[in-house]
mmCIF file of C-alpha atoms in Angstrom:
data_model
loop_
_atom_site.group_PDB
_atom_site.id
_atom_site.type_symbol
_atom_site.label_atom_id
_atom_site.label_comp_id
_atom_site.label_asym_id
_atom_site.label_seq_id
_atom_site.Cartn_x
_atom_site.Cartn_y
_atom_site.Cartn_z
ATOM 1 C CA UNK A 1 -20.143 25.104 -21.241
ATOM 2 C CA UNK A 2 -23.419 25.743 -20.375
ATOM 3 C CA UNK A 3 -24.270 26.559 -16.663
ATOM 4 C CA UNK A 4 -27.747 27.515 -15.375
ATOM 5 C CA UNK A 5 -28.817 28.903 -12.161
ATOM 6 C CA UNK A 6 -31.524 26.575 -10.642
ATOM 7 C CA UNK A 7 -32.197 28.119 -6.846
ATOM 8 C CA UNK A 8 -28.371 28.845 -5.420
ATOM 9 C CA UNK A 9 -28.255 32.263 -3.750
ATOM 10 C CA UNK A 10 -27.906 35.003 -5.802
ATOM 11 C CA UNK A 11 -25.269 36.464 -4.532
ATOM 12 C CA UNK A 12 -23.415 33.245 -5.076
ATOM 13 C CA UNK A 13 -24.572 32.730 -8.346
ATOM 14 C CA UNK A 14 -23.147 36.083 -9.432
ATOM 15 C CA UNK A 15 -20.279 35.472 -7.108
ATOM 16 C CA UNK A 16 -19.371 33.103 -10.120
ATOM 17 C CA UNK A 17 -19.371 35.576 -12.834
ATOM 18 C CA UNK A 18 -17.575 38.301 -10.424
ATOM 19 C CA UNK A 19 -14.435 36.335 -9.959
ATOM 20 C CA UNK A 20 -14.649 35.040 -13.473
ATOM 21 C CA UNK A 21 -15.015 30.926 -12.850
ATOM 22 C CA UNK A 22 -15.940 29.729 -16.619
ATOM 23 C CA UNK A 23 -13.094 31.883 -18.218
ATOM 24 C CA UNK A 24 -11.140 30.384 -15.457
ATOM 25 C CA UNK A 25 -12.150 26.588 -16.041
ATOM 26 C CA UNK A 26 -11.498 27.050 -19.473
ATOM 27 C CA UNK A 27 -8.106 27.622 -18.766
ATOM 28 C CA UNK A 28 -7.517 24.964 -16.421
ATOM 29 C CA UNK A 29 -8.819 22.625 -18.939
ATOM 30 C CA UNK A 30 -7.182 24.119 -21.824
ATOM 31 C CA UNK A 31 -4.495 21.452 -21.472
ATOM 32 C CA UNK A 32 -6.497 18.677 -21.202
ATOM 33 C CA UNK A 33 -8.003 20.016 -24.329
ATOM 34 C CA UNK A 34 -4.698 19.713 -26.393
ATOM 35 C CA UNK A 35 -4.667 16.463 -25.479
ATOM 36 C CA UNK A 36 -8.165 15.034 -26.422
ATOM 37 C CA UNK A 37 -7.413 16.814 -29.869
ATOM 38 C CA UNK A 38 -4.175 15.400 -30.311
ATOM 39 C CA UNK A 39 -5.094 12.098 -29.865
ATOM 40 C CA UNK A 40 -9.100 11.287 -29.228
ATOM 41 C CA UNK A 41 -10.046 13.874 -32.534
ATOM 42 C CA UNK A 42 -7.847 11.926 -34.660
ATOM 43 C CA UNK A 43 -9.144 9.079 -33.853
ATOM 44 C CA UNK A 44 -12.893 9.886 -34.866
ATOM 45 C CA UNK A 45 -11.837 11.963 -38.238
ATOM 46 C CA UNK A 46 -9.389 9.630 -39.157
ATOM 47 C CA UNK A 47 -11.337 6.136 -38.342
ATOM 48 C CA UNK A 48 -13.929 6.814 -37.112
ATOM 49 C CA UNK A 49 -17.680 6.605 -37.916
ATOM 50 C CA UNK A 50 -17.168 6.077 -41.698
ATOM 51 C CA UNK A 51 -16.116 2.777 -41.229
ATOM 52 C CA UNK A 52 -19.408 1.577 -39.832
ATOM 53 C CA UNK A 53 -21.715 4.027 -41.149
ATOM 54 C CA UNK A 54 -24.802 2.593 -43.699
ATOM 55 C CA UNK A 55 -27.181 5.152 -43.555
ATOM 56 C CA UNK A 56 -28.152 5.574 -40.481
ATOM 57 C CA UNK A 57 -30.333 8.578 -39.489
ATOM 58 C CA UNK A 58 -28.072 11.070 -37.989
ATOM 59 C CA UNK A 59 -27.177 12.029 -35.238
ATOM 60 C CA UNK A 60 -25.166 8.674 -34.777
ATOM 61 C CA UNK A 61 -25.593 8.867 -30.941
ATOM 62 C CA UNK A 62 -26.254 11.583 -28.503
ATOM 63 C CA UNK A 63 -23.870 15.092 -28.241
ATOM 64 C CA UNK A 64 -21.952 13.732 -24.514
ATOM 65 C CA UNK A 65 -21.416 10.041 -25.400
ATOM 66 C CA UNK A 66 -17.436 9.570 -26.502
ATOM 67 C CA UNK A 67 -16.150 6.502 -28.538
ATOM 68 C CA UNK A 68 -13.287 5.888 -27.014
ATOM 69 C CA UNK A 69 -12.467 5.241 -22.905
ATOM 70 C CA UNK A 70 -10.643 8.295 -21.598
ATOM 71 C CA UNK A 71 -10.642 10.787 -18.869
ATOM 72 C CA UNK A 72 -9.202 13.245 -21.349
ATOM 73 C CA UNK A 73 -13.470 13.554 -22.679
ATOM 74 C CA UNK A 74 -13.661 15.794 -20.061
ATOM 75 C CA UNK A 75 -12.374 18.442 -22.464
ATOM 76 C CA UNK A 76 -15.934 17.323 -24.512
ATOM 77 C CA UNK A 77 -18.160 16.909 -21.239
ATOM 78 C CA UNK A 78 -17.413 20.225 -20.173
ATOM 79 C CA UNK A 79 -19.517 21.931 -23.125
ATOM 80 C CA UNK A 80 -22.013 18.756 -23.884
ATOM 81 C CA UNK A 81 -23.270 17.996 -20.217
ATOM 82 C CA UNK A 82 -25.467 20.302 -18.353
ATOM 83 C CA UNK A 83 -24.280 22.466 -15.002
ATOM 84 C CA UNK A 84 -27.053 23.577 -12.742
ATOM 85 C CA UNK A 85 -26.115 25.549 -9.783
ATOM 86 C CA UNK A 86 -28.080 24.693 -6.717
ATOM 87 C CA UNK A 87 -28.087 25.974 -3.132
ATOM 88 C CA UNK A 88 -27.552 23.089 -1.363
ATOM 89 C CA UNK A 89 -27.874 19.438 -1.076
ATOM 90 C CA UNK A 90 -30.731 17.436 -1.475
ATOM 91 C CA UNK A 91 -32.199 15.686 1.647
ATOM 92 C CA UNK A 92 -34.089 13.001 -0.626
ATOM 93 C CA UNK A 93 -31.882 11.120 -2.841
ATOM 94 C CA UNK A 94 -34.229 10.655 -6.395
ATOM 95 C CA UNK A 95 -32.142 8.555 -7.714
ATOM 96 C CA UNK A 96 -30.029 5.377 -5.516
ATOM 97 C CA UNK A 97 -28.092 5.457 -8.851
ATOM 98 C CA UNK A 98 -26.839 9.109 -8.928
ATOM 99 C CA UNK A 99 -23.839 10.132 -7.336
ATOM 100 C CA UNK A 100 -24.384 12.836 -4.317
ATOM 101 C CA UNK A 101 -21.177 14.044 -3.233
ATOM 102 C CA UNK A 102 -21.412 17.020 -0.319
ATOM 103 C CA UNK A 103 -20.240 19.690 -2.799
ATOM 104 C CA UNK A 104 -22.071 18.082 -5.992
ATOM 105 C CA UNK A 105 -23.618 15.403 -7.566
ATOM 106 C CA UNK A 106 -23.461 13.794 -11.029
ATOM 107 C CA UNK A 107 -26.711 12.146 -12.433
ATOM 108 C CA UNK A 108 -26.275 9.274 -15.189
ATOM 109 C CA UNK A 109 -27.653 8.619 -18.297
ATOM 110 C CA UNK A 110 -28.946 4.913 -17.188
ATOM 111 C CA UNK A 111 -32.662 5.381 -18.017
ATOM 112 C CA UNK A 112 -31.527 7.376 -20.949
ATOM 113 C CA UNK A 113 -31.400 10.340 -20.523
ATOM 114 C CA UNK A 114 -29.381 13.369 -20.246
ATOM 115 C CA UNK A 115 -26.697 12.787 -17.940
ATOM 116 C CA UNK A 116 -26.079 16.162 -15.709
ATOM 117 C CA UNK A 117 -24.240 18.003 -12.857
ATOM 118 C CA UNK A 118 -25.221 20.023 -9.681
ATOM 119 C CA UNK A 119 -23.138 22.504 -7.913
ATOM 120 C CA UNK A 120 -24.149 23.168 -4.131
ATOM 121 C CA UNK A 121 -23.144 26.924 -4.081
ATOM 122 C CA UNK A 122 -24.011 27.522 -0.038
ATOM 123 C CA UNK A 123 -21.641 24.301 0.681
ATOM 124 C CA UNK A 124 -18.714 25.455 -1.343
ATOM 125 C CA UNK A 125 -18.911 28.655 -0.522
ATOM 126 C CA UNK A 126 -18.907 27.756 3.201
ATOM 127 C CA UNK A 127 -15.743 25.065 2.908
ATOM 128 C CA UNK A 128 -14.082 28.592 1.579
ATOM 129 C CA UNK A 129 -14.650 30.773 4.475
ATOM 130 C CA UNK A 130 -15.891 33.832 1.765
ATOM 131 C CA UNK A 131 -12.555 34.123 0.170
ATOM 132 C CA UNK A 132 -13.344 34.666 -3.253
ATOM 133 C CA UNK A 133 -9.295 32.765 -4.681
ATOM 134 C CA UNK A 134 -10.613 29.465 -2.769
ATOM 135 C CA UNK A 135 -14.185 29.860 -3.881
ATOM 136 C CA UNK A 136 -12.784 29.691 -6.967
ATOM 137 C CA UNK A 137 -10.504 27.053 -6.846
ATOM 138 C CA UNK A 138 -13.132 24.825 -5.053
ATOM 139 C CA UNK A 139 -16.124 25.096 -7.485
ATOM 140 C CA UNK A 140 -13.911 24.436 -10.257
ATOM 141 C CA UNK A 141 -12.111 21.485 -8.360
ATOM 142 C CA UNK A 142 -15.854 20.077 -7.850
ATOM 143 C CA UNK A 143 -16.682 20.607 -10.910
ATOM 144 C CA UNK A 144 -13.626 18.623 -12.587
ATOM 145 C CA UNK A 145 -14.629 15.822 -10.363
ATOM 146 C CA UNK A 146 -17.807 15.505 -11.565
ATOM 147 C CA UNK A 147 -16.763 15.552 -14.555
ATOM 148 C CA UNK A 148 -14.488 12.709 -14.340
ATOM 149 C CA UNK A 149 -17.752 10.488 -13.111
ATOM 150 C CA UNK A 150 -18.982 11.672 -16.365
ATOM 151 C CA UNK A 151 -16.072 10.385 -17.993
ATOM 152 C CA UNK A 152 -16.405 7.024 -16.032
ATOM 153 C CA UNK A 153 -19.885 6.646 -16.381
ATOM 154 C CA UNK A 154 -19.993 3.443 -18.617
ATOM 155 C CA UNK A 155 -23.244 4.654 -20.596
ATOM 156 C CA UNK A 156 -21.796 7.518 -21.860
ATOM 157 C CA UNK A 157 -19.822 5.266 -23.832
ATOM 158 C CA UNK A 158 -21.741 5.298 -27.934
ATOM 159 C CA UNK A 159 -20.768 1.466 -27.986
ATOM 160 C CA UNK A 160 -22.025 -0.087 -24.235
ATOM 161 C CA UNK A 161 -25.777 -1.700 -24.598
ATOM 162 C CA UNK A 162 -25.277 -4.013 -20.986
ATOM 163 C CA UNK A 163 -26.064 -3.222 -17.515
ATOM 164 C CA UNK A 164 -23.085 -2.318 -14.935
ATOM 165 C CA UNK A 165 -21.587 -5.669 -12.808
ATOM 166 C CA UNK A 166 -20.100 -2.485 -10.252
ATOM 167 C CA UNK A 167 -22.473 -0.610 -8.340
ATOM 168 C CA UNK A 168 -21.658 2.892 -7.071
ATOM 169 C CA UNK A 169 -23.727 1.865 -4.049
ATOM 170 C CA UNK A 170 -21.504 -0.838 -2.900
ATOM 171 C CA UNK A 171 -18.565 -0.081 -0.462
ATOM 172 C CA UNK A 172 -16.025 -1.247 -3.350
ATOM 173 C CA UNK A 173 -17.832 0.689 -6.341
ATOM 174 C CA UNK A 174 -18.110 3.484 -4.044
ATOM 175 C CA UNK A 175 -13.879 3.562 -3.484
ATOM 176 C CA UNK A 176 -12.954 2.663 -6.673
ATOM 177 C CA UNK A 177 -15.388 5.588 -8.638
ATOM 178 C CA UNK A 178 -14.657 8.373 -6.062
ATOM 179 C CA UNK A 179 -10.821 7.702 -6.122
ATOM 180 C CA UNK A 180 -10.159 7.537 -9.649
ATOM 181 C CA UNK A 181 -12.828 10.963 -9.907
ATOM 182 C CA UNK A 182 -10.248 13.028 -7.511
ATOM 183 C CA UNK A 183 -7.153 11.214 -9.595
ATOM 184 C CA UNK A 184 -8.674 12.653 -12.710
ATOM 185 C CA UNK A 185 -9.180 16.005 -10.994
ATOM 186 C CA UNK A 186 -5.992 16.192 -9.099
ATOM 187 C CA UNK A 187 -3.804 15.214 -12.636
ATOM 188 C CA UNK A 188 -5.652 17.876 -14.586
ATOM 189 C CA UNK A 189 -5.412 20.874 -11.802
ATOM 190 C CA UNK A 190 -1.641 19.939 -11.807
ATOM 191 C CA UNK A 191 -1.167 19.935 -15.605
ATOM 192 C CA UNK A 192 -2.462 23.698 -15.485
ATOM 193 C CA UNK A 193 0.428 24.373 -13.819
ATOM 194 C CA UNK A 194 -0.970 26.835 -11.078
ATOM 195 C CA UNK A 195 1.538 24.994 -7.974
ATOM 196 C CA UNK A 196 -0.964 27.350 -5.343
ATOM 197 C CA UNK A 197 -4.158 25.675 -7.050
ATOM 198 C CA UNK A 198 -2.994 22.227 -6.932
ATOM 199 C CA UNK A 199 -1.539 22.472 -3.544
ATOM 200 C CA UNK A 200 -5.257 23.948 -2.595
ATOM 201 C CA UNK A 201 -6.573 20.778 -4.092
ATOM 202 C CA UNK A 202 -4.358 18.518 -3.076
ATOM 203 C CA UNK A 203 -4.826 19.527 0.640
ATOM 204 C CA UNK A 204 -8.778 19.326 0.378
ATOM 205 C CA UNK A 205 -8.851 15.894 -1.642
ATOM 206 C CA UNK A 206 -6.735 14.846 1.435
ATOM 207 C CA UNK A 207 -8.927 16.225 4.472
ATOM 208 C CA UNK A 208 -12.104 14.251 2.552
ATOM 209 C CA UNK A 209 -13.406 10.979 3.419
ATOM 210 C CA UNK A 210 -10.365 8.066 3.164
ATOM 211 C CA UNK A 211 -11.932 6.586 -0.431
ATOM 212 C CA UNK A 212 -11.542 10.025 -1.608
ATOM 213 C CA UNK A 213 -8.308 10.883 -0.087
ATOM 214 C CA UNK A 214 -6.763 8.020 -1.925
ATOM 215 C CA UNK A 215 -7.095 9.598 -5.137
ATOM 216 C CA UNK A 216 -3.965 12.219 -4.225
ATOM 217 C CA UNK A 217 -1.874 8.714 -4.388
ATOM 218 C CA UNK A 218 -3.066 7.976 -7.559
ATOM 219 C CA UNK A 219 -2.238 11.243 -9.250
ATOM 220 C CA UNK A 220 0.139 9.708 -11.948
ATOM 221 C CA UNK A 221 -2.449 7.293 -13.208
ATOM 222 C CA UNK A 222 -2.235 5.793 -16.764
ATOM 223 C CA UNK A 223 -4.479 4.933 -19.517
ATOM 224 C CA UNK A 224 -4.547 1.373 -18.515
ATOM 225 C CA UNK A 225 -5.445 2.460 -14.557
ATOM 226 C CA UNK A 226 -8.199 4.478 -16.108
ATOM 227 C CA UNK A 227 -9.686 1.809 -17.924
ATOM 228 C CA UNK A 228 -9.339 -0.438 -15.249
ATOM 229 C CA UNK A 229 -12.065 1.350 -13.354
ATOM 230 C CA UNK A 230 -14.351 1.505 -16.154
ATOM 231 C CA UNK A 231 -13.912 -1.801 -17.560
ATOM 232 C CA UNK A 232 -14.764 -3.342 -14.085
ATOM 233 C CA UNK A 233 -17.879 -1.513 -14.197
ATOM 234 C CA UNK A 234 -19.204 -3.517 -17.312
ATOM 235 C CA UNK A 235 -17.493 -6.880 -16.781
ATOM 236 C CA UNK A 236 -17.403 -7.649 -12.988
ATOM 237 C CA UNK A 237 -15.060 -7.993 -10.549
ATOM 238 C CA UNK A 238 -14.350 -11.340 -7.791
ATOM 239 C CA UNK A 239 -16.187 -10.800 -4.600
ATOM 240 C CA UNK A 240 -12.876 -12.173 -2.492
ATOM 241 C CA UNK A 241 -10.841 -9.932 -4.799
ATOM 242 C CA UNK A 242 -13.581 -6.731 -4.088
ATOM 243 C CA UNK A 243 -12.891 -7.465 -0.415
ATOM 244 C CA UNK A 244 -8.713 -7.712 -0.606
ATOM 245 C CA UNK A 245 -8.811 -5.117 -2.540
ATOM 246 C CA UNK A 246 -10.515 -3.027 0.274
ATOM 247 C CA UNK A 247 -8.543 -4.226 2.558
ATOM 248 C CA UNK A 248 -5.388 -3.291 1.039
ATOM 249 C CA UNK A 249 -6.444 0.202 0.157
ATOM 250 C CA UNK A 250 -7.221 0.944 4.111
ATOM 251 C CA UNK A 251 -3.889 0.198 4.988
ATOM 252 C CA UNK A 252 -1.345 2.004 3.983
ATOM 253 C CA UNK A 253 -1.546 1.655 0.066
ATOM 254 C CA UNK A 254 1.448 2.868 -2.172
ATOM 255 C CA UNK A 255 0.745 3.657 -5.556
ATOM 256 C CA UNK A 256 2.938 0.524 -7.075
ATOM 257 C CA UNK A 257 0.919 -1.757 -5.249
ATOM 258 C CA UNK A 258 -2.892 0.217 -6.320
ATOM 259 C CA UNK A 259 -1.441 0.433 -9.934
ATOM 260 C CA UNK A 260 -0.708 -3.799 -9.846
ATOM 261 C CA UNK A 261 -3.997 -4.273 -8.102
ATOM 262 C CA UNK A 262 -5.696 -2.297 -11.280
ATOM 263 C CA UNK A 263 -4.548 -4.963 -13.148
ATOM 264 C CA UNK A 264 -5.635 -7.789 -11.377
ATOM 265 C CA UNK A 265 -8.905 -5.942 -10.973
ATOM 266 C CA UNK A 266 -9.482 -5.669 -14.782
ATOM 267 C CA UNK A 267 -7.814 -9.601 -15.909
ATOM 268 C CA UNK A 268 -10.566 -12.230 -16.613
ATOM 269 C CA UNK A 269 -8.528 -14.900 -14.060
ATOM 270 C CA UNK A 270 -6.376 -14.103 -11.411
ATOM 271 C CA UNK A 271 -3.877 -16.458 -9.530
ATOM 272 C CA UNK A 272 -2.301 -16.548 -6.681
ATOM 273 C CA UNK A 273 0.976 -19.096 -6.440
ATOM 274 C CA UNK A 274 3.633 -19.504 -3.670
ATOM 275 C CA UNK A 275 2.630 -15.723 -2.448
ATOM 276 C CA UNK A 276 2.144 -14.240 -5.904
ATOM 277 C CA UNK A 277 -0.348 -12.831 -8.159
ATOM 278 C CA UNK A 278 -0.699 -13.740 -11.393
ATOM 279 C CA UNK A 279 -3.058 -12.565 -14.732
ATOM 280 C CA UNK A 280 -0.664 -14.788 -17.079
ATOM 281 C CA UNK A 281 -1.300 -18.173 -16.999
ATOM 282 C CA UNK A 282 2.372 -18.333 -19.379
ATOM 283 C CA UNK A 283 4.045 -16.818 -16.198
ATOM 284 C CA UNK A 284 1.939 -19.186 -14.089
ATOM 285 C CA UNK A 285 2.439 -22.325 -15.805
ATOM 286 C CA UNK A 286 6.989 -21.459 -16.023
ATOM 287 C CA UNK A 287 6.821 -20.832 -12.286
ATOM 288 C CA UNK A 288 4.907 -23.694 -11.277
ATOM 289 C CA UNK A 289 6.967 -25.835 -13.641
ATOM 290 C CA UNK A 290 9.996 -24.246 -12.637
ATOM 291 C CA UNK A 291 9.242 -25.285 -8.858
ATOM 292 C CA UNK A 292 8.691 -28.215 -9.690
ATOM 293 C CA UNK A 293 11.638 -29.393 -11.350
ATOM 294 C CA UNK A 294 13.352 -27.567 -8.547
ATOM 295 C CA UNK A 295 12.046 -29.217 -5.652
ATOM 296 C CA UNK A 296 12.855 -32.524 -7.557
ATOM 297 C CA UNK A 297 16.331 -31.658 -7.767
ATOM 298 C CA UNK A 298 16.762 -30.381 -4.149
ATOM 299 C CA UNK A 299 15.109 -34.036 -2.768
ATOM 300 C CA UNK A 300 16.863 -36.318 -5.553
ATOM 301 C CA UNK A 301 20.351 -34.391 -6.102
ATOM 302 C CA UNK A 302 19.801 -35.153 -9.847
ATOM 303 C CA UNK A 303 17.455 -33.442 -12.613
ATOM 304 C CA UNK A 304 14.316 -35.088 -13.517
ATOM 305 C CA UNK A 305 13.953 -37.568 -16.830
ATOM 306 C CA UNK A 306 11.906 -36.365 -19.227
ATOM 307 C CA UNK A 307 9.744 -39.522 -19.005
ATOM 308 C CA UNK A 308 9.101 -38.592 -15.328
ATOM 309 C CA UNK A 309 8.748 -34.788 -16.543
ATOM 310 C CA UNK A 310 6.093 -35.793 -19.235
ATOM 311 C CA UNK A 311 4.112 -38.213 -16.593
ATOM 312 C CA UNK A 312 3.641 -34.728 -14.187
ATOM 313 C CA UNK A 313 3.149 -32.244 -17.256
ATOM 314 C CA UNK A 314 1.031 -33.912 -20.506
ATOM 315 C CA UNK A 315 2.320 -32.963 -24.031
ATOM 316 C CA UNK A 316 -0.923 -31.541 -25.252
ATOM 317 C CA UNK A 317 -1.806 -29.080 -27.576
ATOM 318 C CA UNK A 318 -2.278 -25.335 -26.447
ATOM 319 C CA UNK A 319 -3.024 -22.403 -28.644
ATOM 320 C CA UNK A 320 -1.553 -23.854 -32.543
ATOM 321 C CA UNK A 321 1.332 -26.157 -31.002
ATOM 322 C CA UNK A 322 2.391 -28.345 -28.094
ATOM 323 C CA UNK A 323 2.754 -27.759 -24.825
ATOM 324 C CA UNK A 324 6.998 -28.044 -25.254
ATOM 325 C CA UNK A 325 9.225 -29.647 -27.617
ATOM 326 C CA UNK A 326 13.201 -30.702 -27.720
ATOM 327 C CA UNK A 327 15.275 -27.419 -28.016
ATOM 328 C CA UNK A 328 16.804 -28.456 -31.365
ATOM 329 C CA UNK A 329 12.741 -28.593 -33.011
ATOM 330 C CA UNK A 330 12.063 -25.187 -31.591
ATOM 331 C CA UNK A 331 15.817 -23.293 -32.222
ATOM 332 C CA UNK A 332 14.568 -20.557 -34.145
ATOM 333 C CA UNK A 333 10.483 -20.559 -32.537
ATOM 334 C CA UNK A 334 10.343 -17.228 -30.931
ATOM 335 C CA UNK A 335 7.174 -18.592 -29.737
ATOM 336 C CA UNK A 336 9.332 -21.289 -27.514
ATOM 337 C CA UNK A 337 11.322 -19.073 -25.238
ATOM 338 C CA UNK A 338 11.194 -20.779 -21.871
ATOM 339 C CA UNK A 339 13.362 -23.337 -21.254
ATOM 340 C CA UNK A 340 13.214 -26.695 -19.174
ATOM 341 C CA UNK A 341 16.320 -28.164 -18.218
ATOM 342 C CA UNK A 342 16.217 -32.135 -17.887
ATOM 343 C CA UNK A 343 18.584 -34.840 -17.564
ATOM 344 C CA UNK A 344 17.952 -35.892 -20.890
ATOM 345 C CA UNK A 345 18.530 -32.671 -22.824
ATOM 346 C CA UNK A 346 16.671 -28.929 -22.650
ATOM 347 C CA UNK A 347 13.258 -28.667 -23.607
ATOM 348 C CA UNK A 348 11.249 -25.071 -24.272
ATOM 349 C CA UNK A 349 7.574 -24.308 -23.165
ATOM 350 C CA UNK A 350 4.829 -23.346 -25.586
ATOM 351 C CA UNK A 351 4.111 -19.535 -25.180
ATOM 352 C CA UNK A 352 0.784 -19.438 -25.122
ATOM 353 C CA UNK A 353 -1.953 -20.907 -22.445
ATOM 354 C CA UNK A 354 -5.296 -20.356 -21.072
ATOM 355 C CA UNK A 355 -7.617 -21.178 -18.236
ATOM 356 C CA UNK A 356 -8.539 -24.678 -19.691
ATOM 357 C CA UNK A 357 -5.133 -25.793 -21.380
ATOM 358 C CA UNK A 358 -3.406 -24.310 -17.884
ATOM 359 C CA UNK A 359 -5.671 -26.441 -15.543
ATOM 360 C CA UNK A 360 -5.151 -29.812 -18.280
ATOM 361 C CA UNK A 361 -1.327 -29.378 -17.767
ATOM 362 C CA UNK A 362 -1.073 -29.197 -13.775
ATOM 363 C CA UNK A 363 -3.852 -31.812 -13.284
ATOM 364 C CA UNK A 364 -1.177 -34.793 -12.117
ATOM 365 C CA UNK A 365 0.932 -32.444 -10.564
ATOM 366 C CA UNK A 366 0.252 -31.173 -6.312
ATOM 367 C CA UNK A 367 0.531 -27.617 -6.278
ATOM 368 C CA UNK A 368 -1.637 -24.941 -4.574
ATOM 369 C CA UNK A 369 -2.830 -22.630 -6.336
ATOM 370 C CA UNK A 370 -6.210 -20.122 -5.416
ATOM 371 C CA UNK A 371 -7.946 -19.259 -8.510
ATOM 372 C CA UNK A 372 -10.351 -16.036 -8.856
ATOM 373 C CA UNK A 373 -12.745 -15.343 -11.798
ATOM 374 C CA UNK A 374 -13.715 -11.599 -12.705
ATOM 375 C CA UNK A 375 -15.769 -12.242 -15.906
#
C-alpha cells in the first residue's frame, strides 16, 4: 500500500499514522484477502498465463490490471494503485472521465496510464467532527470505495482493448457505478466483523446522495450482480431499459427486484410478455405457446389439432433439431422437456432458441410482445 502526502494538512496527514489507518485497513481487508487467494490466485498459477504465453517480453501487462472480473482485486489494488492524500477537493475537474466523489476521487487508466486515488483529508476529517474512531472509520470507508471503482473500472481488466458503451457521466452510469462502489465497500466492512464499524458505514452510505444510498440494499450482492455492472460498461445497455431501470431504483427498490433487473441489464435481448420479463427466449417461446393453446381452448371448449397448431407455430429447425416432435420420437431427449398437449397426441418443444429462430416461430401467430436490445 503505498500512500503519499500531496498538500493535505499536516496535522491530518500525521493524524493518519497517529491512530494507525494502514495497519488498520490491512485488517479490514485481511478477509477479502483470503478470498482473492483462495480463489482468484489459483486461478492465475494454476491456468493462467502459461497457456497463452509465446514469448512475449515481460511484464505481460501492467502491476494493477487483474484477469479475472471481481471485486475481491481489491485485496491486489490496495498495494498496486497509488493513494495521494490531498486537502481538499478540486474546483476544476481535469478529467470529465474521472470520478470526483466529495471525500475522494478515483482517476482511470483510459489514456493509459496509471490509474490512482485521492483522499480529501480536510473533508473527512470535517464529516468526523475531530473524533479520531470516526476519522478512522471514514478514510478507510472512502478509501474501500474507491477502490471498488478500481475494481469496476473496465480497463483495468489485462484482456479489454474497446471503448466503454456506459459513461460515468450519464445519470444511469452515474447510479449504477456509485451503488455497486458502496455495495463493495459496505460487504467488505461487514465481513471484518467490527458490528460498530459497519453500523458507522452503513449509517453514512445512507445519509449520501440516493444513487449512493442504494448501495446499503445491495449489500449481499453476488458474483453475477458484480459483473453485471461491469459487463454493461463494455457491451451497452437499452436506452428504454437505462430509463426503467432509473425509474425503478427511485422508488422504493427491494433488493429481489435490483438483483432481477442486473440480469436483464447484462442479457443481449430482453422481453417483456403478458407483464413479464424475459432473457430466455426458451421460457419466452413455452409461455407464449402455452397461451396460446390456452386461449384456444377457453374460446373452442376443445384442444387445438396439431394441423391448426403447426399452421400458428412452423416446424423449423432451431439450434441441431426441430422446433418439436411427437412425444414417442423424443421419450428419452432430455433436450425435449416441454410439453404441448393437442388433441391429436402430446408433442415436446425443442430446448434451445434464439432471437432469429424465436421471431421465425411466432411470425403467424398475434401476440404482443416489446423487444429490447442491449448489445
Amino acid at each position: 500500500m503505498k500512500i503519499v502526502n500531496c498538500d493535505a494538512p499536516e496535522h491530518l496527514a500525521e493524524k493518519v499514522l497517529d491512530v494507525r489507518i494502514p495497519e488498520f485497513i490491512l485488517e479490514v481487508v485481511r478477509p477479502l484477502e483470503l478470498d482473492y487467494y483462495n480463489h482468484f490466485s489459483h486461478h492465475q498459477l494454476v491456468c493462467g498465463a502459461h497457456h497463452h504465453y509465446s514469448g512475449t517480453p515481460l511484464p505481460l501487462s501492467p502491476i494493477w490490471k487483474f484477469e479475472e472480473r471481481g471485486y475481491e482485486n481489491i485485496a491486489v489494488l490496495l498495494h498496486t494503485i497509488p493513494i495521494y492524500l490531498r486537502d481538499s477537493r478540486p474546483e476544476v475537474v481535469r478529467d470529465e472521465n474521472s470520478i470526483i466523489d466529495l471525500l475522494g476521487a478515483y482517476y482511470s487508466n483510459r489514456k493509459g496510464d496509471s490509474p490512482y486515488i485521492e483522499l480529501y483529508l480536510s473533508a473527512i476529517d470535517n464529516s468526523t467532527n475531530n473524533d479520531d474512531n470516526n476519522f478512522k472509520w471514514l478514510f478507510t470507508k472512502v478509501l474501500i470505495h474507491e477502490l471498488a471503482h478500481a475494481s469496476l473500472d473496465i480497463f483495468n481488466e489485462e484482456r479489454h482493448h474497446s471503448s466503454e458503451k456506459v459513461f460515468y457521466n450519464t445519470e444511469f452510469g452515474r447510479w449504477r457505478e456509485e451503488s455497486m462502489a458502496n455495495a463493495v465497500a459496505l460487504r467488505i466492512i461487514k465481513e471484518y466483523g467490527n458490528k460498530n464499524f459497519y453500523d458507522y458505514a452503513k449509517a453514512y452510505m445512507q445519509s449520501q446522495p440516493a444513487e449512493y444510498a442504494l448501495g446499503v440494499i445491495m449489500e449481499d450482492f453476488g458474483s453475477r450482480d458484480f459483473r453485471s455492472v461491469f459487463r454493461t460498461k463494455a457491451n451497452g445497455v437499452n436506452c428504454d431499459l437505462q430509463q426503467e431501470w432509473l425509474n425503478y431504483v427511485k422508488n422504493n427498490p427491494v433488493w429481489a427486484g435490483l438483483h432481477n433487473w442486473n440480469d436483464l441489464l447484462d442479457s443481449d435481448y430482453v422481453y417483456s410478455f403478458e407483464g413479464k420479463d424475459y432473457t430466455s427466449e426458451e421460457e419466452l417461446v413455452y409461455d407464449i405457446v402455452n397461451k396460446v393453446l390456452s386461449d384456444y381452448e377457453t374460446k373452442n371448449g376443445t384442444k387445438m389439432s396439431y394441423s391448426q397448431f403447426s399452421s400458428l407455430f412452423p416446424y423449423i429447425k432451431t439450434g441441431a433439431e426441430m422446433s418439436y416432435e411427437p412425444a414417442d420420437k423424443v421419450k428419452n431427449d432430455s433436450r425435449y422437456k416441454t410439453k404441448i398437449e393437442l388433441i391429436d397426441g402430446d408433442y415436446y418443444l425443442y430446448s434451445w432458441w434464439d432471437n432469429k429462430s424465436l421471431h421465425k416461430f411466432i411470425d403467424n401467430v398475434d401476440v404482443d410482445i416489446i423487444e429490447y436490445q442491449n448489445y
